[in-house]
CSV table of C-alpha atoms in Angstrom, one decimal:
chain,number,residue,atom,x,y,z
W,15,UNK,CA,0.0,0.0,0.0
W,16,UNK,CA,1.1,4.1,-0.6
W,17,UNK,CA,-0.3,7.0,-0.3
W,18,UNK,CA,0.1,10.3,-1.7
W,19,UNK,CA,-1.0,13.4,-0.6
W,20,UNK,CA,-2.5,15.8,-3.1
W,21,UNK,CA,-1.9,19.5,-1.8
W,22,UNK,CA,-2.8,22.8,-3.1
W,23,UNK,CA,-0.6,26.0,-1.6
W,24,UNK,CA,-3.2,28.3,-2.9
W,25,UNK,CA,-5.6,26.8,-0.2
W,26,UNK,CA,-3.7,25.4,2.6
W,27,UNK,CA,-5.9,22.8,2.2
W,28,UNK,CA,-5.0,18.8,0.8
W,29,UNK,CA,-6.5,15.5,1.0
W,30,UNK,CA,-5.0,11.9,0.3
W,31,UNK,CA,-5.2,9.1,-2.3
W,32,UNK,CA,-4.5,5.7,-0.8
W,33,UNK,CA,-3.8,2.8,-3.3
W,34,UNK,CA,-5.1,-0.1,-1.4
W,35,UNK,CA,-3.3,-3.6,-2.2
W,36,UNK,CA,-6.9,-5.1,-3.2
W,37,UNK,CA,-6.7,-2.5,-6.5
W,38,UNK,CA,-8.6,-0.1,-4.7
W,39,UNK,CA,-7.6,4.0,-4.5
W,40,UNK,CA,-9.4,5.5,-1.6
W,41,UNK,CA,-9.6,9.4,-1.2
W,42,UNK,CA,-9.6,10.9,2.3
W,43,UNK,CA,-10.1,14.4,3.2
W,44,UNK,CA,-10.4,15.0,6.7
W,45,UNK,CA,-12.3,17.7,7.9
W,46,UNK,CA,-11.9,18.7,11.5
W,47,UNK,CA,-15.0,19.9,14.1
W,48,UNK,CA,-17.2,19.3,11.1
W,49,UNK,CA,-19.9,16.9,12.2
W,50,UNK,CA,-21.0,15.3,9.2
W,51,UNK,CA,-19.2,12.4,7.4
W,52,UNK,CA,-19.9,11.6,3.4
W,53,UNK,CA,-18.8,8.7,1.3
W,54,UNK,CA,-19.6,7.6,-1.5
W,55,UNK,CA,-18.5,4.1,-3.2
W,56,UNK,CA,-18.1,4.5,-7.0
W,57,UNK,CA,-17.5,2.9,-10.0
W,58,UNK,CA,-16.9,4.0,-13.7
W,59,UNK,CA,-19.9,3.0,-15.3
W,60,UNK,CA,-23.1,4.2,-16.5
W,61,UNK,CA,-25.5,4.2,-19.3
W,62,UNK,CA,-22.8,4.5,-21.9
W,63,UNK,CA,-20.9,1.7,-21.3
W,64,UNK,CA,-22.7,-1.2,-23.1
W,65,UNK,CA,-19.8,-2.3,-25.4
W,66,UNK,CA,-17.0,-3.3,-23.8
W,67,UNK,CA,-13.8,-6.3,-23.5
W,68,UNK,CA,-12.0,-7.0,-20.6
W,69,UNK,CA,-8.4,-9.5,-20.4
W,70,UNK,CA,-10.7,-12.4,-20.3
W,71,UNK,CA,-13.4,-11.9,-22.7
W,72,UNK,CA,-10.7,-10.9,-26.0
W,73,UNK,CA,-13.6,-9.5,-28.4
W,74,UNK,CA,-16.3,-6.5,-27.7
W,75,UNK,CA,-19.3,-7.6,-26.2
W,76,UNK,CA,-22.7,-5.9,-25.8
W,77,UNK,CA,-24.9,-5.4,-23.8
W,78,UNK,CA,-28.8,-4.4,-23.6
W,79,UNK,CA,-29.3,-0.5,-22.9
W,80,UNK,CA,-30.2,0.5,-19.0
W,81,UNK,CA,-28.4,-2.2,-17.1
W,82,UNK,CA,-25.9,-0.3,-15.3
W,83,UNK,CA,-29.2,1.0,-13.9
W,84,UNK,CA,-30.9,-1.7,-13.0
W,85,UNK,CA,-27.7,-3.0,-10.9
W,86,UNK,CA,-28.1,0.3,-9.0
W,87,UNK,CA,-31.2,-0.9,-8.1
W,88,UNK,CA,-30.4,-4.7,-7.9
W,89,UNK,CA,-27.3,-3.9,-5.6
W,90,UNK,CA,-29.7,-2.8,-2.2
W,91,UNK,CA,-31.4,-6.1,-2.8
W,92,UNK,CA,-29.7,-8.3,0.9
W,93,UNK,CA,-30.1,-12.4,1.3
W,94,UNK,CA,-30.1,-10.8,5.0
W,95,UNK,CA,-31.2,-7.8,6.3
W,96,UNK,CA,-32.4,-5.6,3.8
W,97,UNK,CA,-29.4,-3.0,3.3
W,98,UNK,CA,-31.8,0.3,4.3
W,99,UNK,CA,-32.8,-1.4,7.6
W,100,UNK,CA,-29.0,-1.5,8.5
W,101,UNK,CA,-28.6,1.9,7.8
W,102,UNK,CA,-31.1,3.2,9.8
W,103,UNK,CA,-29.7,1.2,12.5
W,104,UNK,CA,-26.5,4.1,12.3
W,105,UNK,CA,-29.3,6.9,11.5
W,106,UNK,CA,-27.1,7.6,7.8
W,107,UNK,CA,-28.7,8.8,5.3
W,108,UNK,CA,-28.5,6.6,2.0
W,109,UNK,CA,-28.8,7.3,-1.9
W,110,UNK,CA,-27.3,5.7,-5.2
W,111,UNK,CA,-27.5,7.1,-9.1
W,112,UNK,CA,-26.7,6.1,-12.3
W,113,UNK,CA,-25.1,8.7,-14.5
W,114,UNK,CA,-24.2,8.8,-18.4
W,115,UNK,CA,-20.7,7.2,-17.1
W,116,UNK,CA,-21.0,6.5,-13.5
W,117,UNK,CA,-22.8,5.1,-10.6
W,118,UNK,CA,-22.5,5.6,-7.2
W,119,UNK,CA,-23.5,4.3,-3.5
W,120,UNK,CA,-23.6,7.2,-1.0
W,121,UNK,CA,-24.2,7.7,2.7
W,122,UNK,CA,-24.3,10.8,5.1
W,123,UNK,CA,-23.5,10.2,8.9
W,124,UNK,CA,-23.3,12.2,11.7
W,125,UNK,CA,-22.6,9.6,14.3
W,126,UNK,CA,-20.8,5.8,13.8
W,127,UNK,CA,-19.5,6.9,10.4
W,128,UNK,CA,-17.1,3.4,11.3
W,129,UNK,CA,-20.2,1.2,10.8
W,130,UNK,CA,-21.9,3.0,8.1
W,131,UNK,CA,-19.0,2.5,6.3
W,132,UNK,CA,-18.5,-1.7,6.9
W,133,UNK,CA,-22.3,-1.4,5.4
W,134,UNK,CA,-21.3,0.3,2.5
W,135,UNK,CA,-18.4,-1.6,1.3
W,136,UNK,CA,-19.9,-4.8,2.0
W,137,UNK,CA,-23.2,-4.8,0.7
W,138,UNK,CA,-21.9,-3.0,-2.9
W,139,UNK,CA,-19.8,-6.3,-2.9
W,140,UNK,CA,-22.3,-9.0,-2.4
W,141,UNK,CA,-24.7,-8.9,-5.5
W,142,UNK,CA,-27.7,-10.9,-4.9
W,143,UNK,CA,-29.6,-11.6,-8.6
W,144,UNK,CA,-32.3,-14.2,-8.5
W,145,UNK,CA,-34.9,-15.0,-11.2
W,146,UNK,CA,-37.6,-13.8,-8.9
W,147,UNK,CA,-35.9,-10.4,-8.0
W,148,UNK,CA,-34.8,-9.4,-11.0
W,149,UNK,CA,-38.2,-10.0,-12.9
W,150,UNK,CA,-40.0,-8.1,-10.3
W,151,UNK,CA,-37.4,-5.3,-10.4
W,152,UNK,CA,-37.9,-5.5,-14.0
W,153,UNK,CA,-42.0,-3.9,-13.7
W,154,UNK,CA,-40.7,-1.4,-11.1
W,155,UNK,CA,-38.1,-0.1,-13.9
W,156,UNK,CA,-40.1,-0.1,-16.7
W,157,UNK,CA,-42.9,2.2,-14.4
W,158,UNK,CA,-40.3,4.4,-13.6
W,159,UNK,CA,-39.0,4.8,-17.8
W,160,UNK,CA,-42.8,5.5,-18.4
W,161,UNK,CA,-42.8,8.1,-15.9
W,162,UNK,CA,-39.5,9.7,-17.6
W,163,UNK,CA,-41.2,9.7,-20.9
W,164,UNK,CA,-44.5,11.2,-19.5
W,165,UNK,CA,-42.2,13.8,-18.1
W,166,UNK,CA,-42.0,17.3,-21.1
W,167,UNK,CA,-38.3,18.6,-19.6
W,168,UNK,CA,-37.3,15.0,-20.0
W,169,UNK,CA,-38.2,14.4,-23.5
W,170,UNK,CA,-36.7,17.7,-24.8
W,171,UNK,CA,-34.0,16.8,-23.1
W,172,UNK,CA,-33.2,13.4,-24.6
W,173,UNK,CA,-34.5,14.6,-28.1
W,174,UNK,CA,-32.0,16.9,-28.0
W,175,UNK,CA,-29.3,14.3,-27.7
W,176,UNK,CA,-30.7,12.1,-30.5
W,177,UNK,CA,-30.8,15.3,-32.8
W,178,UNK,CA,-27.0,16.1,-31.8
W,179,UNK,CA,-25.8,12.4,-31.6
W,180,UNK,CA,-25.9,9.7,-34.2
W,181,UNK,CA,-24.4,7.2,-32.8
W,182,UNK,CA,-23.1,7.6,-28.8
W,183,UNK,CA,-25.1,5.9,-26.3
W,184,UNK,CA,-25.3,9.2,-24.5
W,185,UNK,CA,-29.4,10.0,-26.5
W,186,UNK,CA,-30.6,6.7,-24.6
W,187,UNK,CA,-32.1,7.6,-21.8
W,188,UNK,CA,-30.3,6.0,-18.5
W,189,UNK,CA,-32.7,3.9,-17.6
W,190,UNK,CA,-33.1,2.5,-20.5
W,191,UNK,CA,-35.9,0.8,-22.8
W,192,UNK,CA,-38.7,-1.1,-21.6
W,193,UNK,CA,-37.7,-3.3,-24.9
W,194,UNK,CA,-34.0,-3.4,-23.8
W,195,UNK,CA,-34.7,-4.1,-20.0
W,196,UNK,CA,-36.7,-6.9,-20.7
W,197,UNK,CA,-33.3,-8.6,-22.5
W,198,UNK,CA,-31.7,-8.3,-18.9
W,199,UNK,CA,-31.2,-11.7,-17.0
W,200,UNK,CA,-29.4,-12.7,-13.2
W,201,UNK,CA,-26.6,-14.2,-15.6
W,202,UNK,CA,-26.1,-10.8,-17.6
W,203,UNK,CA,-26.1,-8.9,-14.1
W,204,UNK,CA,-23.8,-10.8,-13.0
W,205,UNK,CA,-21.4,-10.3,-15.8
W,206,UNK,CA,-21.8,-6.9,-16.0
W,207,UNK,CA,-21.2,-6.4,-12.2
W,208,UNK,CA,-18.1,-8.9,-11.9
W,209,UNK,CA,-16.7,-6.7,-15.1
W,210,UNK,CA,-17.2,-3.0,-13.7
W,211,UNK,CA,-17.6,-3.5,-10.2
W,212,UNK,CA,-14.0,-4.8,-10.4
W,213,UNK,CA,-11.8,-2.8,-7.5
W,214,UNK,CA,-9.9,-1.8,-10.0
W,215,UNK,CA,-12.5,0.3,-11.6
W,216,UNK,CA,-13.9,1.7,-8.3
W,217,UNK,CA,-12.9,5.0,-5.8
W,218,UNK,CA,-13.9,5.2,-2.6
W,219,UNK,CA,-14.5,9.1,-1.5
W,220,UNK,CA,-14.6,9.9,2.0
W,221,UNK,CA,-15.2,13.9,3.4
W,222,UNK,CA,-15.5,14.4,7.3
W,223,UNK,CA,-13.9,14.2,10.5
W,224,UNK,CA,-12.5,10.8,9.8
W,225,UNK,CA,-9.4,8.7,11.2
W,226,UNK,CA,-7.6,7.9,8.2
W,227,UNK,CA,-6.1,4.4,10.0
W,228,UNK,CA,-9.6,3.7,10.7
W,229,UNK,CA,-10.4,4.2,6.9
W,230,UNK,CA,-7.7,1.7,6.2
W,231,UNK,CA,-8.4,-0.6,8.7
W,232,UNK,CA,-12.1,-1.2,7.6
W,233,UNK,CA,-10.7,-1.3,4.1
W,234,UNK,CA,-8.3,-3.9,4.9
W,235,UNK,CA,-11.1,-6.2,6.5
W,236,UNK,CA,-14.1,-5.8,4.4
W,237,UNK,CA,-12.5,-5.3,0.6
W,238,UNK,CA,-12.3,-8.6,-1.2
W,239,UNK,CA,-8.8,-8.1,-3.4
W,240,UNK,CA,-9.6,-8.0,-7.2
W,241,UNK,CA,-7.6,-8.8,-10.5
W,242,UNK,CA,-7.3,-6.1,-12.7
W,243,UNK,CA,-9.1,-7.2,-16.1
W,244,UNK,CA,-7.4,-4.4,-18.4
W,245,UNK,CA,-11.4,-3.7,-19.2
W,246,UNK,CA,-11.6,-1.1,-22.1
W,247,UNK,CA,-15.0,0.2,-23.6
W,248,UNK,CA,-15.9,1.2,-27.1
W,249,UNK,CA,-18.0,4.2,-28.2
W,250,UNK,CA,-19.1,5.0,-32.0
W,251,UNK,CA,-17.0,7.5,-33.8
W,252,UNK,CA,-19.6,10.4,-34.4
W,253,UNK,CA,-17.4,13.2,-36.6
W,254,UNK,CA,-18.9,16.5,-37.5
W,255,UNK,CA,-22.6,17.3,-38.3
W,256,UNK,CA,-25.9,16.3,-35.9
W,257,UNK,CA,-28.7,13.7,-36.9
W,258,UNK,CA,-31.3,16.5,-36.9
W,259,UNK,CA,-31.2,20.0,-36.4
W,260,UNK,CA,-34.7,20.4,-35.1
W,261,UNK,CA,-37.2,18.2,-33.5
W,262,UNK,CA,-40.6,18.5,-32.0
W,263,UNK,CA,-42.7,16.8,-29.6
W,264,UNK,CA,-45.8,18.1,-27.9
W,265,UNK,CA,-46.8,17.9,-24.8
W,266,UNK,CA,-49.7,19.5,-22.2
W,267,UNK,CA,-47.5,22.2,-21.4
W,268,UNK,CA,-48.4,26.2,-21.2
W,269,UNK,CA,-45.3,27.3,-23.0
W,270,UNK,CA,-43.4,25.7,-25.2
W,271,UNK,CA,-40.1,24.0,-24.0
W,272,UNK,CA,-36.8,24.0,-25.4
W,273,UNK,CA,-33.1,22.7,-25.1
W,274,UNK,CA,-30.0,24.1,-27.3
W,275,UNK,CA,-27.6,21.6,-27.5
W,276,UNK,CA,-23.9,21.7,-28.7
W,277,UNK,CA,-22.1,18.7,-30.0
W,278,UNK,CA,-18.1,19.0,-28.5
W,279,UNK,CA,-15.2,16.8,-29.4
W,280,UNK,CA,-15.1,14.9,-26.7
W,281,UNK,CA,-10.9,15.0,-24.6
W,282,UNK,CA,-9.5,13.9,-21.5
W,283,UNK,CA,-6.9,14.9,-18.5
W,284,UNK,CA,-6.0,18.4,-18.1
W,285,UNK,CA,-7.3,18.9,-21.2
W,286,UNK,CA,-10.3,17.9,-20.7
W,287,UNK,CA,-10.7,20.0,-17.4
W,288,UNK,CA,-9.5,23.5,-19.2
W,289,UNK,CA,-12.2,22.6,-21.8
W,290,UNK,CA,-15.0,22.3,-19.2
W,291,UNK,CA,-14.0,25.4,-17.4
W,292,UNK,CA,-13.9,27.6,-20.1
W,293,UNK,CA,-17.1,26.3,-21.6
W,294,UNK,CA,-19.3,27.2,-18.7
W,295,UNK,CA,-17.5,30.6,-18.1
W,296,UNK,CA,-17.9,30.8,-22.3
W,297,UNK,CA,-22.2,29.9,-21.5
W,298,UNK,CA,-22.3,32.5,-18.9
W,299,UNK,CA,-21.3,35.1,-20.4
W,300,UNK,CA,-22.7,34.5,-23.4
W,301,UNK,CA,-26.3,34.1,-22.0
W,302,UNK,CA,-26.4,34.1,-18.5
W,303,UNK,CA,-28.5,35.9,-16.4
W,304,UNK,CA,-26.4,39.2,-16.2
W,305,UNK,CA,-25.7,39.0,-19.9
W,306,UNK,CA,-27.0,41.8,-22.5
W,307,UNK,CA,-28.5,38.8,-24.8
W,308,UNK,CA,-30.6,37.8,-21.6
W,309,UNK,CA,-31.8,40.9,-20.9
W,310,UNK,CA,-33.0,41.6,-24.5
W,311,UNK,CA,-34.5,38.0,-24.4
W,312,UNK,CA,-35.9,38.4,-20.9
W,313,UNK,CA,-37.2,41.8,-21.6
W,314,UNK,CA,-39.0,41.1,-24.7
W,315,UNK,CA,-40.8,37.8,-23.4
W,316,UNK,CA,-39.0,35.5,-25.3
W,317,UNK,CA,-37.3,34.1,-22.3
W,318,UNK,CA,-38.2,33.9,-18.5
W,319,UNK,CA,-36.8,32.6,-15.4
W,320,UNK,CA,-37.0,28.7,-16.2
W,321,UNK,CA,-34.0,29.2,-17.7
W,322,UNK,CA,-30.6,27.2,-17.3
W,323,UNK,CA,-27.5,26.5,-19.3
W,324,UNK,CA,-24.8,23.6,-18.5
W,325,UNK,CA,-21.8,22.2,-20.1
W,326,UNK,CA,-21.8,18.1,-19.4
W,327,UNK,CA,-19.5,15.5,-20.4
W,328,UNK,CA,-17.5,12.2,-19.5
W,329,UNK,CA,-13.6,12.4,-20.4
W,330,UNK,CA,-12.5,10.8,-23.3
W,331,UNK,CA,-16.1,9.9,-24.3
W,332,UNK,CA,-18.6,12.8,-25.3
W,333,UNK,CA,-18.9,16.7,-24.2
W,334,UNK,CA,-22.1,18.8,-24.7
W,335,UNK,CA,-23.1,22.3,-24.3
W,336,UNK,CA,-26.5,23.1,-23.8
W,337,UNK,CA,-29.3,26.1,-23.0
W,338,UNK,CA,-33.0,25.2,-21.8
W,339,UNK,CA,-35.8,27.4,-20.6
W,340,UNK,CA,-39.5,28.2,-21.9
W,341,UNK,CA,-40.3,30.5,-24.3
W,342,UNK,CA,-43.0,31.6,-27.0
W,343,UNK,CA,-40.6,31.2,-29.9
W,344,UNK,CA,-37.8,28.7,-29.1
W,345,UNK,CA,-36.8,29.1,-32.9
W,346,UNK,CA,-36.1,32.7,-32.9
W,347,UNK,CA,-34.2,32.4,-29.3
W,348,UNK,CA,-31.6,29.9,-31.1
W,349,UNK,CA,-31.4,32.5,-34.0
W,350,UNK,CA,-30.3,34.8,-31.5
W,351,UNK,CA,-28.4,32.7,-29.6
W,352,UNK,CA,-26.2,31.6,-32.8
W,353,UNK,CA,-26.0,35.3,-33.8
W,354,UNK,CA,-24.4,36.7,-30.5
W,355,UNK,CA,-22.0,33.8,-30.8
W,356,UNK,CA,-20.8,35.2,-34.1
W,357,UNK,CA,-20.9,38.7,-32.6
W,358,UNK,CA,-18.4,37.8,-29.7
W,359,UNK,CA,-16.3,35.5,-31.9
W,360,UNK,CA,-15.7,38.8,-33.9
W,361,UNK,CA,-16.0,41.3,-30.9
W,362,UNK,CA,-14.4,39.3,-27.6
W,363,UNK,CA,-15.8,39.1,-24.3
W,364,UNK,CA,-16.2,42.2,-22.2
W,365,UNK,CA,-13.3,41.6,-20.5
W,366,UNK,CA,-15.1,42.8,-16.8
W,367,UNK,CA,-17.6,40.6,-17.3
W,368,UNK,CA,-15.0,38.0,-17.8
W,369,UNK,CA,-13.4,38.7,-14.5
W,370,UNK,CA,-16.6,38.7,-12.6
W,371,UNK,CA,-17.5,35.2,-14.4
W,372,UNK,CA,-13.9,33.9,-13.4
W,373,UNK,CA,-14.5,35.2,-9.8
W,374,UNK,CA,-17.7,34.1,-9.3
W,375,UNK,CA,-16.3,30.3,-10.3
W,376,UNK,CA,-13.4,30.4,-8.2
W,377,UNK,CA,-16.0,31.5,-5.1
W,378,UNK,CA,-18.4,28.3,-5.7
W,379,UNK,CA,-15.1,26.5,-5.7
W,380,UNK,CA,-14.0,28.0,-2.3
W,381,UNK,CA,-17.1,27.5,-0.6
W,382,UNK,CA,-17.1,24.0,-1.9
W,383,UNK,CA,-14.2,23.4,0.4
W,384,UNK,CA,-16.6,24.4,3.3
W,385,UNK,CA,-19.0,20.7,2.0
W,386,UNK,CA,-18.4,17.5,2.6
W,387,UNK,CA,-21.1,16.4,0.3
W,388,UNK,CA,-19.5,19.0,-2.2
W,389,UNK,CA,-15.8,17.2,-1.7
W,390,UNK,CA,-17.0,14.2,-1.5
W,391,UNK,CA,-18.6,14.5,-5.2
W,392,UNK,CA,-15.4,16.9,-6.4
W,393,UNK,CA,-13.0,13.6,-5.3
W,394,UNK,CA,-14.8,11.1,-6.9
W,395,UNK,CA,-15.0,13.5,-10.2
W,396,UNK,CA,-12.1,14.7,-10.8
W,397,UNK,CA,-10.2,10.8,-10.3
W,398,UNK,CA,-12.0,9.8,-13.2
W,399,UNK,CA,-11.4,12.5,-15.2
W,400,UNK,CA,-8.0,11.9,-14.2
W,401,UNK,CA,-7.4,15.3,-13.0
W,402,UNK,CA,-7.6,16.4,-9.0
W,403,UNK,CA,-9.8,18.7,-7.1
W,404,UNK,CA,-7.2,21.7,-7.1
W,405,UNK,CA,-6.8,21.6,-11.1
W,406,UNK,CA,-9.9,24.2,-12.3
W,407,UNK,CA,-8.9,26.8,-9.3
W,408,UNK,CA,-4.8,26.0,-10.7
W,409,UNK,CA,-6.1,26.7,-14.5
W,410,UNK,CA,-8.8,29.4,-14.0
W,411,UNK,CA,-6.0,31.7,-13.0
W,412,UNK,CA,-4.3,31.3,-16.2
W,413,UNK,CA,-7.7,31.2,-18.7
W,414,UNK,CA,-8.1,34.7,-20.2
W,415,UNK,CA,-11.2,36.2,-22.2
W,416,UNK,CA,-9.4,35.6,-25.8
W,417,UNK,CA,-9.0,31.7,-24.6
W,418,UNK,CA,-12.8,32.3,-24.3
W,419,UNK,CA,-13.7,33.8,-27.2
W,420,UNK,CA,-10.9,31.5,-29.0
W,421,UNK,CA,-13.1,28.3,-28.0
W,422,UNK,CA,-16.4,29.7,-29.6
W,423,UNK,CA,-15.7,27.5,-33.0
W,424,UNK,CA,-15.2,24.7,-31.1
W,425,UNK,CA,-17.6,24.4,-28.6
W,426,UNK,CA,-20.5,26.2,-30.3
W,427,UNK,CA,-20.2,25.1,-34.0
W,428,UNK,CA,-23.7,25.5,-35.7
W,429,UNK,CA,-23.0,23.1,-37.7
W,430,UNK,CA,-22.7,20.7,-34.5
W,431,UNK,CA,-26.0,22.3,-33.0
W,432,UNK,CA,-29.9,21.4,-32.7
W,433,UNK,CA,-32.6,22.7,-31.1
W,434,UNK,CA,-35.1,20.3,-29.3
W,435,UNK,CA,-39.0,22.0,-28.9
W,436,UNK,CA,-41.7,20.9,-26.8
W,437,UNK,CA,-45.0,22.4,-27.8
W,438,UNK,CA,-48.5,22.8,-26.6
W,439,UNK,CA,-51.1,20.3,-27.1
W,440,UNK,CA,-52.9,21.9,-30.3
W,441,UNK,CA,-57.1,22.0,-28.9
């Protein structure tokens, strides 16, 4: 076992990575007088993953859409005691999610952290798939995909990624297809969980007041040592150019709905975590609340305050920029949209409003020292990105507003753009 200890001298503040002999890396960062503990047990694999070969396996196998999904669900299932009755036994708090490329098993603690901790490690090691479980598991999940497609932000959403994708995995929704969940066995469970809930493939993420030897110890006598099985995935190449550039769906909604969306070549590293940075400063500015463009918009109805903006990715695999609200004429707030990004790609960025942006980024990332649920989430991020916590604050300082402006043809090619509409049920 070693350990290294990640510091930034810009904070004071540091935490440490742990490579545990059974191929696990734990992160630790201790937080003294806070009360609350958070962990969270990860592993790199979510909704995108469904082609994939490990050592053992030699060619690419797939797999049926949603299952890293329903193993989030099937994990809770216990032979014993079922795994939420235990945890109420510490009074923590317990959660799990599936993302695009990850899912997690989280608790928060502000007494026996020790315990809640044995629980978590052990249970997200003991799968327990029987016929019985998974085919009643298997109504509950298809419920819960036909409340996602009854739900109007949803479908824009994920209309908006099958206009801008063509191929990647990232348009299908997370949970699935009712089609492709009924494909999913015990036996194929089992084969996805032994592939990616392989140690090697995992972080543990702890924030709190926490003994570090205690960490280890527990690590040392629940983990179950692993092989590393050299597991690679595959994902479509998509090159330039979306699959639609406009889509529709209608819904009983007052106003219509809409998401922007923003194709990216997707990176990785250091790389990928200047790219991120600079594409959300880049959205802000652009059309955030204090910009010009959304006070025109906002002034003359077109936009109101359901209104957000994000840039999302998952390194090495996809990157997507995107802007949502309501609005009477979707259509004409994308013309604008496109336009100010040629204006600023000519003009710059106001170069105060840059600085503001850049300090107003740098605060969220200051006050996420001050969260253990923030840190937690920041650990567990940034190790697979393969970056560390410290890394945006390290490269924010050196980003300027012509690195901004500079990025516009890459991260908000037209070309690479669609707009996704929901509109009103027509009487």
């Amino acid at each position: 076992m070693n350990k290294e200890i990640i510091k930034s001298e810009r904070f004071g503040e540091q935490y440490s990575v742990i490579h545990h002999p059974s191929g696990l890396d734990i992160l630790i960062w201790k937080m003294e007088n806070y009360s609350t503990t958070e962990a969270a047990f990860a592993t790199r694999y979510g909704s995108i993953n469904t082609c994939f070969k490990t050592a053992e396996t030699g060619d690419f196998i797939e797999v049926p859409e949603g299952i890293a999904h329903y193993l989030e669900h099937k994990l809770f299932e216990s032979e014993d005691i079922p795994v939420f009755e235990l945890y109420a036994q510490t009074g923590a708090s317990a959660n799990a999610f599936t993302f695009f490329d990850e899912t997690a098993y989280t608790f928060s603690t502000s007494k026996n952290w020790e315990r809640s901790l044995e629980i978590l490690l052990d249970y997200v090691q003991k799968p327990y798939f029987t016929k019985e479980n998974v085919e009643k598991e298997r109504g509950i999940i298809a419920q819960e995909i036909k409340m996602y497609q009854d739900s109007p932000s949803n479908a824009c959403f994920y209309n908006m990624l099958k206009a801008i994708y063509k191929e990647h995995p990232v348009k299908i929704d997370i949970a699935g297809t009712v089609e492709s969940i009924a494909q999913i066995t015990p036996e194929l469970l089992y084969d996805c969980y032994n592939t990616f809930y392989n140690l090697h493939n995992m972080v543990l993420s702890i924030a709190g007041n926490v003994d570090e030897d205690k960490v280890i110890e527990i690590c040392d006598r629940v983990l179950k040592p692993a092989k590393d099985l050299e597991l690679e995935c595959k994902f479509p190449e998509e090159g330039r150019g979306v699959a639609k550039k406009r889509v529709t769906a209608s819904f009983p909604v007052g106003l219509p709905l809409f998401d922007i969306g923003f194709k990216c070549a997707a990176c990785d590293g250091m790389e990928f975590e200047r790219k991120i940075s600079v594409a959300r400063m880049a959205l802000k500015m652009l059309i955030g609340s204090s910009s010009p463009l959304y006070q025109q918009l906002f002034d003359e109805g077109l936009l109101n305050s359901q209104f957000g903006y994000s840039a999302f990715s998952c390194s090495g695999s996809f990157f997507v920029c995107m802007v949502s609200g309501e609005s009477r004429d979707p259509d004409e707030v994308y013309r604008r949209f496109l336009a100010e990004i040629e204006r600023v790609k000519k003009e710059g960025f106001d170069e105060e409003s840059f600085n503001m942006v850049r300090k107003s980024r740098y605060g969220s990332i200051v006050r996420m020292f001050g969260s253990v649920e923030g840190l937690t989430d920041a650990m567990t991020v940034s190790y697979f990105n393969g970056t560390t916590v410290f890394d945006e604050a390290e490269l924010l300082a050196d980003i300027t507003a012509e690195d901004c402006r500079a990025a516009l043809d890459e991260l908000f090619d037209e070309e690479n753009s669609a707009i996704s509409i929901i509109e009103p049920i027509k009487e």
